[in-house]
Short mmCIF file of N, CA and C and ligand atoms in Angstrom, two decimals:
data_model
loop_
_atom_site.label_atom_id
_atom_site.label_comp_id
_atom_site.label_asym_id
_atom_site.label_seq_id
_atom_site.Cartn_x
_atom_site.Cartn_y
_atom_site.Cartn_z
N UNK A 1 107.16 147.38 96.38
CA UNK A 1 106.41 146.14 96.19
C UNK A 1 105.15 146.17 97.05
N UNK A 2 103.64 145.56 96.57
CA UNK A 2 102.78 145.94 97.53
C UNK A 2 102.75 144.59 98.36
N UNK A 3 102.14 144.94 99.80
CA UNK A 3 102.35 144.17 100.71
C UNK A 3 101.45 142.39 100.49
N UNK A 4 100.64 142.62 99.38
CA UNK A 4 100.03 141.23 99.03
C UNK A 4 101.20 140.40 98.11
N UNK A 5 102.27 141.22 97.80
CA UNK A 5 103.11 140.48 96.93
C UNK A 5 104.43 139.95 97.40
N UNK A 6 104.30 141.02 98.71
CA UNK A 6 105.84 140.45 99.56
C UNK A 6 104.77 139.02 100.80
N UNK A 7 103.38 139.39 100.54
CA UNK A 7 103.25 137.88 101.84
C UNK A 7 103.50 136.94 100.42
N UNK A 8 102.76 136.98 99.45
CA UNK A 8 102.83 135.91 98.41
C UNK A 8 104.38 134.73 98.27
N UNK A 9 105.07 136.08 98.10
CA UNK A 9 106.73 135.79 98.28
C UNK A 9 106.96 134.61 99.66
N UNK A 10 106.60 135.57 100.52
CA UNK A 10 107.04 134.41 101.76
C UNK A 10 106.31 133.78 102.13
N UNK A 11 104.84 133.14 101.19
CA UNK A 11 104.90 132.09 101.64
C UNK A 11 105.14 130.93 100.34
N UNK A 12 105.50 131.33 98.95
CA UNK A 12 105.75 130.33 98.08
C UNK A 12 107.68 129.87 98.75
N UNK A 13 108.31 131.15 99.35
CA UNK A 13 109.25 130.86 99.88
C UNK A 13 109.53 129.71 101.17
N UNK A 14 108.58 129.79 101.96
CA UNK A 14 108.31 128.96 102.98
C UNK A 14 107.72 127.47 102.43
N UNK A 15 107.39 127.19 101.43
CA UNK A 15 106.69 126.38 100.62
C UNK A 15 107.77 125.48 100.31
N UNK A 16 108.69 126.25 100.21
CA UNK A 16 110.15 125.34 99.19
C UNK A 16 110.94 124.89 100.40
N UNK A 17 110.92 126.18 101.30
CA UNK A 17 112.23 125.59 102.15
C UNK A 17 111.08 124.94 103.23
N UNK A 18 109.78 124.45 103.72
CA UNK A 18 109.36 122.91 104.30
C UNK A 18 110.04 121.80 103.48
N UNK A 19 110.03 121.45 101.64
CA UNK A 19 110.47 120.38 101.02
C UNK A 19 111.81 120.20 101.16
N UNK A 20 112.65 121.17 101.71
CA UNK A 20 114.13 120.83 102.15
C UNK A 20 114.45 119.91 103.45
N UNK A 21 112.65 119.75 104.29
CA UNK A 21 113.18 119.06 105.57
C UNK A 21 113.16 117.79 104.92
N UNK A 22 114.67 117.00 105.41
CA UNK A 22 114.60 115.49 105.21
C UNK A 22 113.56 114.50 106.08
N UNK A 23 113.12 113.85 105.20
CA UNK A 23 112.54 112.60 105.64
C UNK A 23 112.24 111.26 105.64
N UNK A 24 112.35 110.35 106.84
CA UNK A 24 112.58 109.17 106.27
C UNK A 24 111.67 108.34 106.07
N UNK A 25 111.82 108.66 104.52
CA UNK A 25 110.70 107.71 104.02
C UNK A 25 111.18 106.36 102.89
N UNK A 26 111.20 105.35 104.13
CA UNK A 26 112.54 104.42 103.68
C UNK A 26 111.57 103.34 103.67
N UNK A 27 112.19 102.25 102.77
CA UNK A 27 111.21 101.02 103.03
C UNK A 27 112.48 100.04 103.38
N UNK A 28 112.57 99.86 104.73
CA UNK A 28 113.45 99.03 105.32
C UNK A 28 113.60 97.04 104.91
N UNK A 29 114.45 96.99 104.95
CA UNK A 29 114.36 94.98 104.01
C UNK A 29 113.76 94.56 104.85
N UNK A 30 112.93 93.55 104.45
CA UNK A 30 111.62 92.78 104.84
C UNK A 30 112.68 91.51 105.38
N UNK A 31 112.19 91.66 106.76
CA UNK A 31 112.85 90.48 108.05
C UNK A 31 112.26 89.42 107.64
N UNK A 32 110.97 89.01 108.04
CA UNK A 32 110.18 87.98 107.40
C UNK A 32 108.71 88.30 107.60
N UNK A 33 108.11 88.13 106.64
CA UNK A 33 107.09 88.84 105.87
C UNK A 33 105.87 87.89 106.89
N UNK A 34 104.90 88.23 107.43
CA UNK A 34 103.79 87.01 107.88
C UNK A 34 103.27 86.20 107.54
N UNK A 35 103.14 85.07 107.73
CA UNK A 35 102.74 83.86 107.12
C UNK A 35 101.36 83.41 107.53
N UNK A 36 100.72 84.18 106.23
CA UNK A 36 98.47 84.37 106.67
C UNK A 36 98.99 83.66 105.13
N UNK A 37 97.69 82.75 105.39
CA UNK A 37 96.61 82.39 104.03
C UNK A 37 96.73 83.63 102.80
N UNK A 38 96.64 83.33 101.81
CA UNK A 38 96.32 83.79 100.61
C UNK A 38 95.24 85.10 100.75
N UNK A 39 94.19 84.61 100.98
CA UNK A 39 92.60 85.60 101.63
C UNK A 39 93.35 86.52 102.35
N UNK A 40 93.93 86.42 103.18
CA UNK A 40 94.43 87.01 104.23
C UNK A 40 95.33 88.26 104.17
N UNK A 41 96.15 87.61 103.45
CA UNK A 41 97.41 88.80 102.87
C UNK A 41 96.76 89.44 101.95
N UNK A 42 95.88 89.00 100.89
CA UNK A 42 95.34 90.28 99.87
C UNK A 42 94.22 91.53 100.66
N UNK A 43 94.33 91.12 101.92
CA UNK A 43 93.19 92.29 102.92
C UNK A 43 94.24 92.75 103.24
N UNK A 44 95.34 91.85 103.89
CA UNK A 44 96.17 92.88 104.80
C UNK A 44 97.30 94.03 104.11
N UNK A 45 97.27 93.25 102.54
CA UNK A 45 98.26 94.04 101.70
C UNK A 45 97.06 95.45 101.09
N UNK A 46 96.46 95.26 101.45
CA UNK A 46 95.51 96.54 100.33
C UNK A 46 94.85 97.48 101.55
N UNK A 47 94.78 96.98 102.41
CA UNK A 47 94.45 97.67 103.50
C UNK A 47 95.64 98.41 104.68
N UNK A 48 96.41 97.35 105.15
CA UNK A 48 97.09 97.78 106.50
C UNK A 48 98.50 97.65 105.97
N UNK A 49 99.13 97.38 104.75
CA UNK A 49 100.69 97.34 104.65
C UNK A 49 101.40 98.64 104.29
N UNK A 50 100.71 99.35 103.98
CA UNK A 50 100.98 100.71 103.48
C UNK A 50 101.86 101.47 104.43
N UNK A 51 101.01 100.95 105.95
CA UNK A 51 101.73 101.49 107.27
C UNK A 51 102.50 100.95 108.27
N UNK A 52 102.13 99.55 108.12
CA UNK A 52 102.47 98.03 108.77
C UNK A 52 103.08 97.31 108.10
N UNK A 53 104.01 97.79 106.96
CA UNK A 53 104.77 96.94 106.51
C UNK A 53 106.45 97.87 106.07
N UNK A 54 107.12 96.80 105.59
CA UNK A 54 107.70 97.68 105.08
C UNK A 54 107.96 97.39 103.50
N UNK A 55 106.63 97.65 102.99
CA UNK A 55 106.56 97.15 101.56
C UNK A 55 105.57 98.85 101.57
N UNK A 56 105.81 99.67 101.88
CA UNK A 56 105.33 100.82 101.86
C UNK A 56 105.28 101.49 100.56
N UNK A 57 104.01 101.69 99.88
CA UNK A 57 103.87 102.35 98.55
C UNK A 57 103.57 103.57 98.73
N UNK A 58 104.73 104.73 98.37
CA UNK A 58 105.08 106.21 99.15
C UNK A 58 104.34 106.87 97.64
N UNK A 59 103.37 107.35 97.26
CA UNK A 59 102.51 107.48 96.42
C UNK A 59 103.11 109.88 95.95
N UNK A 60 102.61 110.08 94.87
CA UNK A 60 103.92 111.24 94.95
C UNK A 60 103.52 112.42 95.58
N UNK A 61 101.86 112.37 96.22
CA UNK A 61 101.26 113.34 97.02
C UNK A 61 102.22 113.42 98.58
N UNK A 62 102.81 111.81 98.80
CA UNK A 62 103.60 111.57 99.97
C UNK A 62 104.82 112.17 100.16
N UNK A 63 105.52 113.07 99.26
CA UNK A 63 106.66 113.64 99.28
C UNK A 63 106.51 115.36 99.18
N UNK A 64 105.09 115.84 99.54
CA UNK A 64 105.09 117.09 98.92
C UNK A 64 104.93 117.78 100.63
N UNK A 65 105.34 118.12 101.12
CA UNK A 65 105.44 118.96 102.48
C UNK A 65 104.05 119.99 102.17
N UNK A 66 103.44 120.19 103.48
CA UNK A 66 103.77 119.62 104.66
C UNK A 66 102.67 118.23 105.28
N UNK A 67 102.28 117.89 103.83
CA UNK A 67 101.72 116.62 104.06
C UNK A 67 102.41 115.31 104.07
N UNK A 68 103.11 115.70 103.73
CA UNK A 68 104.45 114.18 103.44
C UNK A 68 104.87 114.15 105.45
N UNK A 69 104.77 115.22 105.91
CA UNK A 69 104.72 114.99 107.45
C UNK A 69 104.21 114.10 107.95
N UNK A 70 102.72 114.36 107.79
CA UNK A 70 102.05 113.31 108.27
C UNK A 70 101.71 111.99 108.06
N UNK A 71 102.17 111.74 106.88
CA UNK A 71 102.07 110.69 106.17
C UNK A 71 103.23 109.93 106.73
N UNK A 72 104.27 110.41 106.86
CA UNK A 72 105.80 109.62 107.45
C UNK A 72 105.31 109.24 108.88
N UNK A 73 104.54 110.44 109.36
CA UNK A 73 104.71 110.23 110.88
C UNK A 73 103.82 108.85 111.27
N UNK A 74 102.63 109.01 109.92
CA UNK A 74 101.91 107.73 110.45
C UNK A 74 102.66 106.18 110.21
N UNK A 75 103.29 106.39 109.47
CA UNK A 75 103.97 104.93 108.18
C UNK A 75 104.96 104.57 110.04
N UNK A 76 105.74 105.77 110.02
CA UNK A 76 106.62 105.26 111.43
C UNK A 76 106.21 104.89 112.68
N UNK A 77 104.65 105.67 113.09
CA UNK A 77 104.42 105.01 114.10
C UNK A 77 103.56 103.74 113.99
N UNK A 78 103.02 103.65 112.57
CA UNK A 78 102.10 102.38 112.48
C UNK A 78 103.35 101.26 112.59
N UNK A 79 104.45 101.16 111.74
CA UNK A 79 105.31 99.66 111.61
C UNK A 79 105.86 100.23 113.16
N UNK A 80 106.01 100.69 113.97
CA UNK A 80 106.37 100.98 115.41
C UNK A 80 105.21 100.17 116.47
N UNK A 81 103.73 100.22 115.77
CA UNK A 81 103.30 99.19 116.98
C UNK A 81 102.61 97.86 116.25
N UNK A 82 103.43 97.55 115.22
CA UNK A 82 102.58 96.34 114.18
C UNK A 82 103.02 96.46 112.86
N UNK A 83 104.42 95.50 112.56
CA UNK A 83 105.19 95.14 111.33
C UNK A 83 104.87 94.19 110.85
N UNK A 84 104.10 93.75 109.77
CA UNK A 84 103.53 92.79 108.98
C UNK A 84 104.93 92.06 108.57
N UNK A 85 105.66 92.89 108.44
CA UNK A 85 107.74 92.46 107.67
C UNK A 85 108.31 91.93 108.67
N UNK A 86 108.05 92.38 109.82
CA UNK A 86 109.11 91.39 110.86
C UNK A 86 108.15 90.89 112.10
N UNK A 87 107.81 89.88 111.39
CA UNK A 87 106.59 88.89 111.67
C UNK A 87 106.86 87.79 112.62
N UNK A 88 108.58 87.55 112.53
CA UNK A 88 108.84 86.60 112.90
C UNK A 88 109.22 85.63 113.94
N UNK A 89 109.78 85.87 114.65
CA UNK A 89 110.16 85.19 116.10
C UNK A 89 109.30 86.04 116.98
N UNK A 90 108.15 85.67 117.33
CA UNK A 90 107.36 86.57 118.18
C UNK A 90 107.39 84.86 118.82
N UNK A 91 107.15 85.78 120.32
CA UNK A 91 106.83 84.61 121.39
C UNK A 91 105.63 84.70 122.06
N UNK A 92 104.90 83.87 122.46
CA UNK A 92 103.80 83.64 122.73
C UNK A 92 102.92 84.71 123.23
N UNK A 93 103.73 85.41 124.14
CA UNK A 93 103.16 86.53 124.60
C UNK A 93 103.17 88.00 123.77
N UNK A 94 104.15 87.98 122.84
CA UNK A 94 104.10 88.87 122.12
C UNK A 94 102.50 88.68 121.10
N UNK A 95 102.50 87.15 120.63
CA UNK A 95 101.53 87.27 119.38
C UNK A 95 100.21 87.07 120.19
N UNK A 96 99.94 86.78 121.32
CA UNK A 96 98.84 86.69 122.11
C UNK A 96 98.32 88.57 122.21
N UNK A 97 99.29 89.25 122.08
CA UNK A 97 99.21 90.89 122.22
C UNK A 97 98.97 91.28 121.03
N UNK A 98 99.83 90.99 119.95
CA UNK A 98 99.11 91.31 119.00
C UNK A 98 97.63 90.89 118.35
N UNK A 99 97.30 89.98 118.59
CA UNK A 99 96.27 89.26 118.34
C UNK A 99 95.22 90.21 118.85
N UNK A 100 95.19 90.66 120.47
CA UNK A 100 94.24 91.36 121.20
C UNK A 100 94.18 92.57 120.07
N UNK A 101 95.30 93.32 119.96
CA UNK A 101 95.20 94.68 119.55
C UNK A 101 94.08 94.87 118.10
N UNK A 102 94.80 93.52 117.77
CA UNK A 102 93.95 93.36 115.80
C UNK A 102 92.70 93.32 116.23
N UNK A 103 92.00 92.31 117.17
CA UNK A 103 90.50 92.12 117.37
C UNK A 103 90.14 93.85 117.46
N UNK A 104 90.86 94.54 118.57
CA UNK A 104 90.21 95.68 119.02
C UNK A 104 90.39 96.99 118.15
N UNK A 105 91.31 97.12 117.29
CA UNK A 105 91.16 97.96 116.23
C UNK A 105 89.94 97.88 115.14
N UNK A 106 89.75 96.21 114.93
CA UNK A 106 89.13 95.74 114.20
C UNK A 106 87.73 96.42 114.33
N UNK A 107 87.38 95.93 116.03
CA UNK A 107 86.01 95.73 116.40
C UNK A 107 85.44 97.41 116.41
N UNK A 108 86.85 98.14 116.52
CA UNK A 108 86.31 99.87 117.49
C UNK A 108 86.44 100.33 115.94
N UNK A 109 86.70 99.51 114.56
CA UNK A 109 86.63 100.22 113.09
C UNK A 109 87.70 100.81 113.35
N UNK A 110 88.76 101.23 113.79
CA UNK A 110 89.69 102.29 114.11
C UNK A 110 90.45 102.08 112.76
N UNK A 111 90.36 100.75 111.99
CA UNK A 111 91.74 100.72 111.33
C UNK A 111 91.35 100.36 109.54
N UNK A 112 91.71 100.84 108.54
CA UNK A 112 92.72 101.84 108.50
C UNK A 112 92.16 103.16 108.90
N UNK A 113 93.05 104.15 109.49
CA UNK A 113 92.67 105.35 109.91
C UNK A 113 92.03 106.30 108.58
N UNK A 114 91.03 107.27 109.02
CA UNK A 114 90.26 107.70 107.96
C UNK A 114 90.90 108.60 107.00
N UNK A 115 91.82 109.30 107.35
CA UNK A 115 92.58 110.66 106.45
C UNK A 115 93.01 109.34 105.37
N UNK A 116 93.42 108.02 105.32
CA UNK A 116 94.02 107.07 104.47
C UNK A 116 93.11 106.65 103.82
N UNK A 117 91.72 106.44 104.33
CA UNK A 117 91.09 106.01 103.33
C UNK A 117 89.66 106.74 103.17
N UNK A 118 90.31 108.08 103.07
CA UNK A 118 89.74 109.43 102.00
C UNK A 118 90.53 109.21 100.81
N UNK A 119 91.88 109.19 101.00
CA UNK A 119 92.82 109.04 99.54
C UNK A 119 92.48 107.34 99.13
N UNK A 120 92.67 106.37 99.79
CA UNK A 120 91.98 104.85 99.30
C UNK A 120 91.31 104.59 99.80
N UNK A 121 90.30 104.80 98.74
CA UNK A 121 88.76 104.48 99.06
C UNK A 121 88.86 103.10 99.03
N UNK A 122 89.15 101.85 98.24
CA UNK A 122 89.61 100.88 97.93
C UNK A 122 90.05 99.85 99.34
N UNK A 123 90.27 100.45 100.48
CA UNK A 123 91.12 100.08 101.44
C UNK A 123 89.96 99.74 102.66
N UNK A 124 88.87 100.30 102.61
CA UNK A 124 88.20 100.03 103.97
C UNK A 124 87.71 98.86 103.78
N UNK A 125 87.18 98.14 104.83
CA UNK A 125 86.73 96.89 105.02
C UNK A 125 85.68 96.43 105.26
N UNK A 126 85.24 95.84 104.23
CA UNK A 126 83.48 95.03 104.52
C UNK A 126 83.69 94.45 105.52
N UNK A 127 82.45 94.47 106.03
CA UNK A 127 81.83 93.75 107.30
C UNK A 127 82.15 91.85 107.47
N UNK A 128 82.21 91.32 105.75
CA UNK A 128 82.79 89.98 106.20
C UNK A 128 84.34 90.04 105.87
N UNK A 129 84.73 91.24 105.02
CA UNK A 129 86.52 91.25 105.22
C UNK A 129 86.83 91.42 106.87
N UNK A 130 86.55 92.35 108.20
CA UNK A 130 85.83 92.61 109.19
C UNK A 130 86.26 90.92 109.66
N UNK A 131 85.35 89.78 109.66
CA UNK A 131 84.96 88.80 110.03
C UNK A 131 86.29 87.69 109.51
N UNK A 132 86.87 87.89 108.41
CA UNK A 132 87.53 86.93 107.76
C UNK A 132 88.53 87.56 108.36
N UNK A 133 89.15 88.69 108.83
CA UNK A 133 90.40 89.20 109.44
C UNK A 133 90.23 88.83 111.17
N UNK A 134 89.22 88.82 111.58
CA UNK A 134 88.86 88.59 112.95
C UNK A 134 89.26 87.48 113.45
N UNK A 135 88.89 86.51 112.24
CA UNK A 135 88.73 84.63 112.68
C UNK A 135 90.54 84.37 112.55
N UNK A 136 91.30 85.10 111.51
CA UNK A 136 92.64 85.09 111.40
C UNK A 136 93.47 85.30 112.50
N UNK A 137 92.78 86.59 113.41
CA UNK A 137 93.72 87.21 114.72
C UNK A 137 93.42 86.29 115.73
N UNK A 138 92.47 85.50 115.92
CA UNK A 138 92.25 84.46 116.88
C UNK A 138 93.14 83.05 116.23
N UNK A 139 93.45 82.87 115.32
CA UNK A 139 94.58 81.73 115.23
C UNK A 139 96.02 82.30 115.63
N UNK A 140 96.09 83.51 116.06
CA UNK A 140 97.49 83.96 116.58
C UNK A 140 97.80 83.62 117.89
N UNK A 141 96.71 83.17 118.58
CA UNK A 141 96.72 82.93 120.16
C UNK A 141 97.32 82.16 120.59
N UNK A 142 97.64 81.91 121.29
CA UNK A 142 98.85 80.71 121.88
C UNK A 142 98.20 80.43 123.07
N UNK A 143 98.02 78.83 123.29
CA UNK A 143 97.09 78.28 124.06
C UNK A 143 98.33 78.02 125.16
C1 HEC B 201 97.60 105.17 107.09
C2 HEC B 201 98.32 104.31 107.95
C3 HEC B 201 97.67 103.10 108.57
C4 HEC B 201 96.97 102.08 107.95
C5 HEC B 201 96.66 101.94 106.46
C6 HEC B 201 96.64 101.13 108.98
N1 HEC B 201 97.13 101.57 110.18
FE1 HEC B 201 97.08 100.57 111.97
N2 HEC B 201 98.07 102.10 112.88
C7 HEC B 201 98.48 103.26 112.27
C8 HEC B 201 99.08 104.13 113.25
C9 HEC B 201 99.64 105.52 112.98
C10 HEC B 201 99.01 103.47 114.49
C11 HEC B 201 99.53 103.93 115.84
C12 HEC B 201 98.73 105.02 116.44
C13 HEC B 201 97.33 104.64 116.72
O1 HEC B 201 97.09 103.67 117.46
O2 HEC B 201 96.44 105.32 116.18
C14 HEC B 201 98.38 102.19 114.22
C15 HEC B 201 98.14 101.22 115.18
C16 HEC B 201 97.64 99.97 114.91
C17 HEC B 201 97.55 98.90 115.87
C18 HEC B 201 97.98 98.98 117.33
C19 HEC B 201 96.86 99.58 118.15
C20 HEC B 201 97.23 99.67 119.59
O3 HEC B 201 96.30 99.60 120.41
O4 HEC B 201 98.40 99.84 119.91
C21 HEC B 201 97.01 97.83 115.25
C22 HEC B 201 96.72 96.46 115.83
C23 HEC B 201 96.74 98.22 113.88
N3 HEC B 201 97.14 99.54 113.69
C24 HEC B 201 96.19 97.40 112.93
C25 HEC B 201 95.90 97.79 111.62
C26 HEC B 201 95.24 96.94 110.65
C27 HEC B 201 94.77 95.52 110.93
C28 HEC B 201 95.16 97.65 109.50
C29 HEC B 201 94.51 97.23 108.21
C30 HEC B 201 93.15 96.78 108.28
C31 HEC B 201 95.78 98.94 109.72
N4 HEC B 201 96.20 99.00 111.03
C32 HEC B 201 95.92 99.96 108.77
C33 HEC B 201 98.40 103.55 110.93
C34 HEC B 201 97.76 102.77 109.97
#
């Protein structure tokens, strides 16, 4: 066999056995979902729930290794620091924290992260979506 046909081999072989690693790409039951305005949820659902929720739309590029890696890794650590689904019994100091974080993702553009919205273009945010999400994270504050 010539040696371009045995690498070929191992790596369509290596190809199959990455899609054997399990992963959890689960959409866990929605605790209680956040309670924003109308305006509000159609930004936060088209933009930030994908990763921040667990209404996660796992799209079929998301299951193909070894990109389905990164894609899990982000979905887990995004609902890990900001669950749109379990919204609910936050105490003052919790939503006073979240509140900060939203302004400052907001303000530094950080969010949604860019590899996400190369694939949804659809997802980034005008300058008054920007403004209408801003004025929202400041009613989270607890006086
Ligand atoms: C493709 C997945 C993805 C999308 C979409 C996304 N995020 Fe994130 N987000 C992450 C990940 C991953 C982290 C944690 C790591 C980091 O901070 O980069 C994070 C972290 C955050 C944090 C916490 C930052 C901190 O300082 O701890 C906030 C707040 C946040 N995102 C808000 C948003 C908002 C608001 C949107 C929508 C406009 C959004 N994200 C869209 C993946 C995403």
């Amino acid at each position: 066999m010539s040696r371009t046909k045995i690498v070929l081999i191992v790596i369509v072989g290596l190809f199959i056995i990455l899609q054997l690693v399990p992963l959890n790409q689960t959409n866990p039951p929605i605790i209680k979902d956040a309670a924003t305005p109308s305006d509000i949820k159609l930004i936060l659902k088209t933009s930030c729930y994908d990763c921040h929720s667990n209404e996660t739309e796992w799209p079929w590029y998301s299951r193909i290794a070894p990109g389905s890696f990164l894609i899990t890794r982000d979905v887990v650590e995004g609902r890990k620091h900001l669950n749109f689904s379990e919204f609910s019994d936050l105490d003052a100091f919790d939503s006073t924290d979240i509140a900060d974080e939203i302004m400052e993702v907001l303000e530094a553009g950080e969010m949604p992260i860019l590899p996400y919205l190369l694939l949804h273009p659809g997802a980034s945010l005008s300058d008054s979506q920007v403004k209408t999400l801003t004025g929202w994270a400041e009613t989270l504050y607890s006086d």
